[in-house]
Amino acid sequence: MNSTGHTGAAGPAVPTVDVDHSDPAYRAWLKEAIRKVQADANRSADTHLLRFPLPPEWGIDLYLKDESTHPTGSLKHRLARSLFLYGLCNGWIRPEAAVIEASSGSTAVSEAYFAQLIGVPFIAVMPRTTSREKCRLIEFHGGRCHFVDDPRTMYAEAAALAERSGGHYIDQFTYAERATDWRGNNNIAESVYHQLRLERHPEPAWIVATAGTGGTSATIARYTRYMQYDTRVCVADPENSCFFDGWRENDPTASTDRGSRIEGIGRPRMEPSFVPWAIDRMMKVPDAASVAAVRALEQAIGRKAGGSTGTGLWSSLKIVAEMVGEGRAGSVVTLICDPGERYLDTYYSDAWLAEQGLDIQPYAMAITGFLATGRWPG
Ligand SMILES: Cc1ncc(COP(=O)(O)O)c(C=O)c1O
């Protein structure tokens, strides 16, 4: 024995428990899947920042970030890409195992696209009321639609399907806020600020978002704070959604018992990805106002958009009206979330409005009056 107490050159045997799960075939598949998702991003251009025409003498610019021009037609293309990368890098998405999602439609369209890209099956668990066009798009991208009558059962049904099939419940409502790189990496907020660089008001007074998962508003709000901008973030919430009450009362248990009529936004429970403390302001927008606003958008810029775009636009116009009233110049940004062609038999159908008991006339007149006079009614 030497002075250190060691018995020999190799020392005593030290047992080590060593389990190696690495599988070269799986790692080769994973590498290829991640390459395909990254290559899709690399082939894609940024989305446009359009202008909503306002009287020049107001000194206010209103912009719409047009997320309908992504390859799968909505802001959910960004989210689906992030969720797939997160699931792949975490080892949750595996070769041949199905990816399953609870979705009101748009996310599922984008996820079906990414599932097809990397060659895994995809099943969307959706409310039976989801627009026919969205279901057609999910199937076009090779996905399968699985309907539930009560939207509140979507999550449990998706989790159960994943459990039964050995698939992965990708769960946008939990992971949206963390799968997206909120500090930058060309997220939606970084892109907006980049596109505003040469404008007369490059730092918007307000950015107005809507919330489904809450992921988009969380990303924008965190980014503006992280970058120390003075921009404030407003979330516009439709009827039959608990986000507004839950935010105002600081109540994580807030809930509603009916589904939202504005597809993609407004939730019956406070979703884990909704980050209320980062939101500066919220507005509750009547559904008829959302529809009136989205129809006014078509008159203003010649483009149809989905109902959630109208919800955000209504709130943005109200904020612009406040700025006019205060004599304050500046800019406001909101989003075109998805294209109106998906909703020809709902928001663009007068028969559907009548069936729903929605009278958009007073709201349409309010917008026309505001654009002519600068005064917001009421
Ligand atoms: C059409 C539409 N607009 C807006 C949103 C809101 O986005 P987020 O989920 O990031 O809150 C969604 C989300 O589902 C949507 O489908």
CSV table of C-alpha atoms and ligand atoms in Angstrom, one decimal:
chain,number,residue,atom,x,y,z
A,1,MET,CA,0.0,0.0,0.0
A,2,ASN,CA,1.4,3.5,-0.8
A,3,SER,CA,1.1,6.7,1.2
A,4,THR,CA,-2.3,7.6,-0.6
A,5,GLY,CA,-3.9,4.4,0.6
A,6,HIS,CA,-4.2,3.0,-3.0
A,7,THR,CA,-3.5,-0.6,-3.4
A,8,GLY,CA,-2.2,-0.5,-7.0
A,9,ALA,CA,-2.1,1.4,-10.3
A,10,ALA,CA,-5.7,0.7,-11.3
A,11,GLY,CA,-7.2,1.1,-7.9
A,12,PRO,CA,-10.2,-0.8,-6.5
A,13,ALA,CA,-13.0,-1.8,-9.0
A,14,VAL,CA,-15.8,0.9,-9.0
A,15,PRO,CA,-19.1,-0.5,-10.2
A,16,THR,CA,-21.0,1.9,-12.5
A,17,VAL,CA,-24.5,1.5,-13.6
A,18,ASP,CA,-24.5,2.4,-17.3
A,19,VAL,CA,-27.6,2.3,-19.5
A,20,ASP,CA,-27.3,3.5,-23.1
A,21,HIS,CA,-30.6,4.1,-24.9
A,22,SER,CA,-28.9,5.6,-27.9
A,23,ASP,CA,-30.0,3.9,-31.1
A,24,PRO,CA,-28.1,4.9,-34.3
A,25,ALA,CA,-31.2,4.3,-36.5
A,26,TYR,CA,-33.4,6.6,-34.3
A,27,ARG,CA,-30.7,9.3,-34.2
A,28,ALA,CA,-30.3,9.2,-38.0
A,29,TRP,CA,-34.1,9.6,-38.3
A,30,LEU,CA,-34.1,12.4,-35.8
A,31,LYS,CA,-31.3,14.3,-37.6
A,32,GLU,CA,-33.2,14.0,-40.9
A,33,ALA,CA,-36.5,15.1,-39.3
A,34,ILE,CA,-34.9,18.2,-37.8
A,35,ARG,CA,-33.2,19.0,-41.0
A,36,LYS,CA,-36.5,18.8,-42.9
A,37,VAL,CA,-38.2,21.2,-40.4
A,38,GLN,CA,-35.3,23.6,-40.5
A,39,ALA,CA,-35.1,23.5,-44.3
A,40,ASP,CA,-38.8,24.4,-44.5
A,41,ALA,CA,-38.0,27.5,-42.4
A,42,ASN,CA,-35.0,28.3,-44.6
A,43,ARG,CA,-37.2,28.1,-47.8
A,44,SER,CA,-39.8,30.5,-46.3
A,45,ALA,CA,-39.9,34.3,-46.5
A,46,ASP,CA,-41.0,36.6,-43.8
A,47,THR,CA,-44.7,37.7,-43.7
A,48,HIS,CA,-45.7,41.2,-44.8
A,49,LEU,CA,-46.5,44.1,-42.5
A,50,LEU,CA,-49.4,45.8,-44.3
A,51,ARG,CA,-50.9,49.2,-43.6
A,52,PHE,CA,-54.5,49.9,-42.8
A,53,PRO,CA,-55.3,53.3,-44.3
A,54,LEU,CA,-56.1,56.0,-41.8
A,55,PRO,CA,-56.5,59.8,-42.5
A,56,PRO,CA,-53.0,61.2,-42.8
A,57,GLU,CA,-53.7,64.2,-40.6
A,58,TRP,CA,-54.1,61.9,-37.5
A,59,GLY,CA,-50.3,61.2,-37.5
A,60,ILE,CA,-51.1,57.5,-36.6
A,61,ASP,CA,-50.1,54.4,-38.5
A,62,LEU,CA,-51.9,51.1,-38.1
A,63,TYR,CA,-50.2,48.0,-39.4
A,64,LEU,CA,-51.3,44.4,-39.8
A,65,LYS,CA,-48.7,41.6,-39.7
A,66,ASP,CA,-50.1,39.3,-42.3
A,67,GLU,CA,-49.6,35.8,-40.9
A,68,SER,CA,-52.0,34.3,-43.5
A,69,THR,CA,-49.2,34.1,-46.0
A,70,HIS,CA,-47.3,31.3,-44.3
A,71,PRO,CA,-47.3,28.0,-46.3
A,72,THR,CA,-50.2,26.7,-44.1
A,73,GLY,CA,-52.1,30.0,-44.1
A,74,SER,CA,-52.0,31.1,-40.4
A,75,LEU,CA,-49.9,32.3,-37.5
A,76,LYS,CA,-50.0,28.7,-36.4
A,77,HIS,CA,-47.3,27.8,-38.9
A,78,ARG,CA,-44.7,29.4,-36.6
A,79,LEU,CA,-46.1,27.6,-33.5
A,80,ALA,CA,-46.3,24.2,-35.3
A,81,ARG,CA,-42.7,24.5,-36.4
A,82,SER,CA,-41.6,25.3,-32.8
A,83,LEU,CA,-43.7,22.5,-31.3
A,84,PHE,CA,-42.3,19.9,-33.7
A,85,LEU,CA,-38.7,21.0,-33.0
A,86,TYR,CA,-39.4,21.0,-29.3
A,87,GLY,CA,-41.0,17.5,-29.4
A,88,LEU,CA,-38.2,16.2,-31.7
A,89,CYS,CA,-35.4,17.6,-29.6
A,90,ASN,CA,-37.0,16.4,-26.4
A,91,GLY,CA,-37.2,12.9,-27.8
A,92,TRP,CA,-41.1,12.9,-27.6
A,93,ILE,CA,-41.8,12.6,-31.3
A,94,ARG,CA,-40.6,9.2,-32.5
A,95,PRO,CA,-40.6,7.5,-35.9
A,96,GLU,CA,-43.9,6.0,-36.9
A,97,ALA,CA,-45.7,7.1,-33.7
A,98,ALA,CA,-48.7,9.4,-34.3
A,99,VAL,CA,-48.6,13.0,-33.2
A,100,ILE,CA,-52.0,14.0,-31.7
A,101,GLU,CA,-53.3,17.5,-31.0
A,102,ALA,CA,-56.3,19.2,-29.4
A,103,SER,CA,-57.1,22.1,-31.7
A,104,SER,CA,-59.8,24.3,-32.9
A,105,GLY,CA,-58.4,23.9,-36.4
A,106,SER,CA,-55.6,26.3,-37.5
A,107,THR,CA,-52.9,24.7,-35.4
A,108,ALA,CA,-53.9,21.2,-36.6
A,109,VAL,CA,-53.7,22.3,-40.3
A,110,SER,CA,-50.1,23.5,-39.7
A,111,GLU,CA,-49.2,20.4,-37.6
A,112,ALA,CA,-50.6,18.1,-40.2
A,113,TYR,CA,-48.2,19.8,-42.7
A,114,PHE,CA,-45.1,19.2,-40.4
A,115,ALA,CA,-46.2,15.6,-39.6
A,116,GLN,CA,-46.4,14.9,-43.3
A,117,LEU,CA,-43.0,16.6,-43.8
A,118,ILE,CA,-41.3,14.3,-41.4
A,119,GLY,CA,-43.4,11.2,-42.2
A,120,VAL,CA,-45.4,10.6,-38.9
A,121,PRO,CA,-49.2,10.1,-38.7
A,122,PHE,CA,-51.2,13.0,-37.4
A,123,ILE,CA,-54.6,13.1,-35.7
A,124,ALA,CA,-56.5,16.3,-34.8
A,125,VAL,CA,-59.0,16.2,-32.0
A,126,MET,CA,-61.4,19.1,-32.7
A,127,PRO,CA,-64.8,20.6,-31.9
A,128,ARG,CA,-67.5,19.3,-34.2
A,129,THR,CA,-68.2,22.9,-35.2
A,130,THR,CA,-64.8,23.5,-36.7
A,131,SER,CA,-65.1,24.9,-40.2
A,132,ARG,CA,-65.3,22.4,-43.1
A,133,GLU,CA,-62.5,24.1,-44.9
A,134,LYS,CA,-60.1,23.6,-42.0
A,135,CYS,CA,-61.0,19.9,-41.9
A,136,ARG,CA,-60.4,19.6,-45.6
A,137,LEU,CA,-57.0,21.2,-45.2
A,138,ILE,CA,-56.0,18.9,-42.4
A,139,GLU,CA,-56.9,15.9,-44.6
A,140,PHE,CA,-55.2,17.5,-47.6
A,141,HIS,CA,-52.0,17.4,-45.5
A,142,GLY,CA,-52.5,13.8,-44.7
A,143,GLY,CA,-54.0,14.3,-41.2
A,144,ARG,CA,-57.1,12.6,-39.7
A,145,CYS,CA,-59.9,14.6,-37.9
A,146,HIS,CA,-61.4,13.2,-34.7
A,147,PHE,CA,-64.4,15.2,-33.5
A,148,VAL,CA,-65.8,15.9,-30.0
A,149,ASP,CA,-69.2,17.4,-29.2
A,150,ASP,CA,-68.1,19.3,-26.1
A,151,PRO,CA,-65.0,21.4,-26.8
A,152,ARG,CA,-64.0,21.1,-23.1
A,153,THR,CA,-63.3,17.4,-23.6
A,154,MET,CA,-60.8,18.0,-26.4
A,155,TYR,CA,-57.7,17.9,-24.2
A,156,ALA,CA,-58.6,14.6,-22.3
A,157,GLU,CA,-59.6,13.0,-25.6
A,158,ALA,CA,-56.3,13.9,-27.2
A,159,ALA,CA,-54.3,12.6,-24.2
A,160,ALA,CA,-56.3,9.4,-24.1
A,161,LEU,CA,-55.8,8.8,-27.9
A,162,ALA,CA,-52.1,9.3,-27.4
A,163,GLU,CA,-52.0,6.9,-24.5
A,164,ARG,CA,-54.0,4.2,-26.4
A,165,SER,CA,-51.9,4.5,-29.6
A,166,GLY,CA,-48.5,5.0,-28.1
A,167,GLY,CA,-48.3,8.4,-29.9
A,168,HIS,CA,-47.4,11.9,-28.6
A,169,TYR,CA,-49.9,14.5,-27.5
A,170,ILE,CA,-48.1,17.6,-28.7
A,171,ASP,CA,-50.3,19.8,-26.5
A,172,GLN,CA,-50.1,23.4,-27.9
A,173,PHE,CA,-52.1,24.7,-24.9
A,174,THR,CA,-49.3,23.7,-22.5
A,175,TYR,CA,-46.2,24.1,-24.6
A,176,ALA,CA,-46.9,27.1,-26.9
A,177,GLU,CA,-45.3,29.7,-24.6
A,178,ARG,CA,-42.1,27.7,-24.0
A,179,ALA,CA,-41.5,26.1,-27.4
A,180,THR,CA,-41.2,29.5,-29.1
A,181,ASP,CA,-38.0,31.4,-28.7
A,182,TRP,CA,-39.3,34.6,-27.1
A,183,ARG,CA,-35.9,36.4,-26.9
A,184,GLY,CA,-35.6,36.5,-30.7
A,185,ASN,CA,-34.7,34.0,-33.4
A,186,ASN,CA,-37.0,35.9,-35.8
A,187,ASN,CA,-40.0,35.3,-33.7
A,188,ILE,CA,-43.1,37.3,-34.7
A,189,ALA,CA,-42.2,40.3,-32.4
A,190,GLU,CA,-38.6,40.6,-33.6
A,191,SER,CA,-39.9,40.4,-37.2
A,192,VAL,CA,-42.4,43.3,-36.6
A,193,TYR,CA,-39.7,45.6,-35.0
A,194,HIS,CA,-37.3,44.8,-37.9
A,195,GLN,CA,-40.0,45.7,-40.5
A,196,LEU,CA,-40.8,48.9,-38.7
A,197,ARG,CA,-37.2,50.2,-38.8
A,198,LEU,CA,-37.7,52.7,-41.6
A,199,GLU,CA,-41.2,53.8,-40.6
A,200,ARG,CA,-41.9,57.2,-39.0
A,201,HIS,CA,-43.0,55.6,-35.7
A,202,PRO,CA,-40.7,52.5,-35.5
A,203,GLU,CA,-41.6,51.7,-31.9
A,204,PRO,CA,-45.3,51.0,-31.7
A,205,ALA,CA,-47.3,52.5,-28.9
A,206,TRP,CA,-49.4,49.3,-28.8
A,207,ILE,CA,-49.3,45.8,-30.2
A,208,VAL,CA,-52.7,44.1,-30.2
A,209,ALA,CA,-53.0,40.3,-30.2
A,210,THR,CA,-55.7,37.8,-29.6
A,211,ALA,CA,-55.3,34.6,-27.5
A,212,GLY,CA,-56.0,30.9,-28.2
A,213,THR,CA,-53.2,29.2,-26.5
A,214,GLY,CA,-51.8,32.6,-25.4
A,215,GLY,CA,-48.5,31.8,-27.0
A,216,THR,CA,-48.4,34.7,-29.5
A,217,SER,CA,-49.3,37.3,-26.9
A,218,ALA,CA,-46.7,35.8,-24.4
A,219,THR,CA,-44.0,35.9,-27.1
A,220,ILE,CA,-44.8,39.5,-28.0
A,221,ALA,CA,-45.1,40.7,-24.5
A,222,ARG,CA,-41.9,39.1,-23.3
A,223,TYR,CA,-40.0,40.3,-26.3
A,224,THR,CA,-41.0,43.9,-25.9
A,225,ARG,CA,-40.0,43.8,-22.2
A,226,TYR,CA,-36.8,42.0,-22.8
A,227,MET,CA,-35.8,44.6,-25.4
A,228,GLN,CA,-36.8,47.4,-23.0
A,229,TYR,CA,-39.3,48.9,-25.5
A,230,ASP,CA,-42.1,51.2,-24.3
A,231,THR,CA,-44.6,49.4,-26.4
A,232,ARG,CA,-47.7,48.1,-24.5
A,233,VAL,CA,-49.4,44.8,-25.3
A,234,CYS,CA,-53.2,44.5,-25.4
A,235,VAL,CA,-55.1,41.2,-25.8
A,236,ALA,CA,-58.5,41.3,-27.4
A,237,ASP,CA,-60.8,38.5,-26.1
A,238,PRO,CA,-64.1,37.4,-27.7
A,239,GLU,CA,-67.4,36.4,-26.0
A,240,ASN,CA,-67.6,33.0,-24.3
A,241,SER,CA,-63.9,33.1,-23.3
A,242,CYS,CA,-62.6,33.2,-19.7
A,243,PHE,CA,-59.3,35.0,-20.5
A,244,PHE,CA,-60.6,38.5,-19.8
A,245,ASP,CA,-62.2,37.7,-16.4
A,246,GLY,CA,-59.3,35.4,-15.4
A,247,TRP,CA,-56.8,38.2,-16.2
A,248,ARG,CA,-58.8,41.0,-14.6
A,249,GLU,CA,-59.6,39.0,-11.4
A,250,ASN,CA,-56.2,37.3,-11.4
A,251,ASP,CA,-58.1,34.0,-11.2
A,252,PRO,CA,-56.4,31.0,-12.7
A,253,THR,CA,-59.6,28.9,-12.2
A,254,ALA,CA,-61.8,31.2,-14.4
A,255,SER,CA,-63.9,29.2,-16.8
A,256,THR,CA,-66.8,29.4,-19.2
A,257,ASP,CA,-69.3,26.8,-20.2
A,258,ARG,CA,-69.7,27.6,-23.9
A,259,GLY,CA,-67.2,27.5,-26.7
A,260,SER,CA,-66.1,30.7,-28.6
A,261,ARG,CA,-67.7,31.6,-31.9
A,262,ILE,CA,-64.5,33.2,-33.1
A,263,GLU,CA,-62.5,30.3,-34.3
A,264,GLY,CA,-59.0,29.9,-32.9
A,265,ILE,CA,-59.4,32.3,-30.0
A,266,GLY,CA,-61.2,32.5,-26.7
A,267,ARG,CA,-61.0,29.6,-24.4
A,268,PRO,CA,-63.2,28.0,-21.7
A,269,ARG,CA,-60.3,27.6,-19.3
A,270,MET,CA,-57.2,29.7,-18.4
A,271,GLU,CA,-54.7,27.9,-20.7
A,272,PRO,CA,-51.2,27.2,-19.2
A,273,SER,CA,-49.6,29.0,-22.1
A,274,PHE,CA,-51.6,32.2,-21.4
A,275,VAL,CA,-49.2,34.5,-19.4
A,276,PRO,CA,-51.5,37.1,-17.8
A,277,TRP,CA,-48.9,39.0,-15.9
A,278,ALA,CA,-47.1,40.0,-19.1
A,279,ILE,CA,-50.2,41.5,-20.7
A,280,ASP,CA,-50.7,45.3,-20.1
A,281,ARG,CA,-54.4,45.5,-21.1
A,282,MET,CA,-57.3,43.4,-22.2
A,283,MET,CA,-60.5,44.2,-24.1
A,284,LYS,CA,-63.7,42.2,-24.3
A,285,VAL,CA,-64.9,42.4,-27.9
A,286,PRO,CA,-68.5,41.5,-28.9
A,287,ASP,CA,-68.5,38.8,-31.6
A,288,ALA,CA,-70.7,41.1,-33.9
A,289,ALA,CA,-67.9,43.7,-33.6
A,290,SER,CA,-65.3,41.2,-34.6
A,291,VAL,CA,-67.3,40.3,-37.7
A,292,ALA,CA,-68.0,44.0,-38.6
A,293,ALA,CA,-64.3,44.8,-38.2
A,294,VAL,CA,-63.1,41.9,-40.5
A,295,ARG,CA,-65.6,43.0,-43.1
A,296,ALA,CA,-64.4,46.6,-42.8
A,297,LEU,CA,-60.9,45.2,-43.4
A,298,GLU,CA,-61.9,43.9,-46.7
A,299,GLN,CA,-63.3,47.3,-47.7
A,300,ALA,CA,-60.1,49.0,-46.5
A,301,ILE,CA,-57.4,46.7,-48.0
A,302,GLY,CA,-59.3,44.3,-50.3
A,303,ARG,CA,-58.5,41.2,-48.2
A,304,LYS,CA,-60.7,38.7,-46.3
A,305,ALA,CA,-59.5,37.4,-43.0
A,306,GLY,CA,-60.7,35.2,-40.2
A,307,GLY,CA,-62.8,36.3,-37.2
A,308,SER,CA,-59.9,36.6,-34.8
A,309,THR,CA,-58.3,39.2,-37.1
A,310,GLY,CA,-61.5,41.2,-36.6
A,311,THR,CA,-61.3,40.9,-32.8
A,312,GLY,CA,-57.8,42.4,-32.8
A,313,LEU,CA,-58.7,45.0,-35.4
A,314,TRP,CA,-61.7,46.3,-33.4
A,315,SER,CA,-59.5,46.8,-30.4
A,316,SER,CA,-56.8,48.4,-32.4
A,317,LEU,CA,-59.2,50.9,-33.9
A,318,LYS,CA,-60.4,51.7,-30.4
A,319,ILE,CA,-56.8,52.4,-29.3
A,320,VAL,CA,-56.2,54.5,-32.4
A,321,ALA,CA,-59.4,56.5,-31.5
A,322,GLU,CA,-57.9,57.1,-28.0
A,323,MET,CA,-54.7,58.3,-29.5
A,324,VAL,CA,-56.6,60.7,-31.9
A,325,GLY,CA,-58.5,62.0,-28.9
A,326,GLU,CA,-55.3,62.6,-27.0
A,327,GLY,CA,-53.6,64.2,-30.0
A,328,ARG,CA,-50.9,61.6,-29.8
A,329,ALA,CA,-49.0,60.4,-32.9
A,330,GLY,CA,-47.6,56.9,-33.1
A,331,SER,CA,-48.1,53.5,-34.5
A,332,VAL,CA,-50.2,50.4,-33.6
A,333,VAL,CA,-49.7,46.9,-34.8
A,334,THR,CA,-52.1,44.0,-35.0
A,335,LEU,CA,-52.2,40.7,-36.8
A,336,ILE,CA,-54.0,39.0,-39.8
A,337,CYS,CA,-54.2,35.6,-38.2
A,338,ASP,CA,-55.6,33.6,-41.0
A,339,PRO,CA,-57.4,34.0,-44.4
A,340,GLY,CA,-61.1,34.7,-44.7
A,341,GLU,CA,-61.6,32.1,-47.4
A,342,ARG,CA,-61.8,29.6,-44.6
A,343,TYR,CA,-64.9,31.2,-43.2
A,344,LEU,CA,-67.1,32.0,-46.2
A,345,ASP,CA,-70.0,30.1,-44.7
A,346,THR,CA,-69.7,31.8,-41.3
A,347,TYR,CA,-68.3,35.3,-40.9
A,348,TYR,CA,-68.9,36.2,-44.5
A,349,SER,CA,-72.4,34.6,-44.7
A,350,ASP,CA,-75.4,36.8,-43.8
A,351,ALA,CA,-77.4,33.6,-43.3
A,352,TRP,CA,-75.0,32.5,-40.6
A,353,LEU,CA,-75.1,35.9,-38.9
A,354,ALA,CA,-78.9,35.7,-38.8
A,355,GLU,CA,-78.8,32.1,-37.5
A,356,GLN,CA,-76.4,33.2,-34.7
A,357,GLY,CA,-78.6,36.3,-33.9
A,358,LEU,CA,-75.6,38.6,-34.6
A,359,ASP,CA,-76.4,42.1,-35.7
A,360,ILE,CA,-73.2,43.7,-37.1
A,361,GLN,CA,-74.8,46.9,-38.3
A,362,PRO,CA,-74.2,49.1,-35.3
A,363,TYR,CA,-70.6,48.1,-35.2
A,364,ALA,CA,-70.1,48.5,-38.9
A,365,MET,CA,-71.6,52.0,-38.6
A,366,ALA,CA,-69.3,52.7,-35.6
A,367,ILE,CA,-66.2,51.9,-37.7
A,368,THR,CA,-67.3,53.9,-40.7
A,369,GLY,CA,-68.2,56.9,-38.5
A,370,PHE,CA,-64.8,56.6,-36.7
A,371,LEU,CA,-62.8,56.5,-39.9
A,372,ALA,CA,-64.7,59.6,-41.2
A,373,THR,CA,-64.6,61.7,-38.0
A,374,GLY,CA,-61.9,60.3,-35.6
A,375,ARG,CA,-64.6,59.9,-32.9
A,376,TRP,CA,-65.3,56.5,-31.3
A,377,PRO,CA,-69.0,56.1,-30.4
A,378,GLY,CA,-70.0,55.7,-26.7
B,1,LIG,C1,-57.2,32.0,-36.2
B,1,LIG,C2,-56.4,32.2,-34.9
B,1,LIG,N1,-56.1,33.4,-34.5
B,1,LIG,C3,-55.5,33.7,-33.4
B,1,LIG,C4,-55.0,32.7,-32.6
B,1,LIG,C5,-54.3,33.0,-31.3
B,1,LIG,O1,-53.0,32.5,-31.2
B,1,LIG,P1,-52.3,31.9,-29.9
B,1,LIG,O2,-52.7,30.4,-29.9
B,1,LIG,O3,-50.9,32.1,-30.1
B,1,LIG,O4,-52.8,32.6,-28.7
B,1,LIG,C6,-55.3,31.4,-33.0
B,1,LIG,C7,-54.9,30.3,-32.1
B,1,LIG,O5,-55.4,29.2,-32.2
B,1,LIG,C8,-56.0,31.1,-34.2
B,1,LIG,O6,-56.3,29.9,-34.6
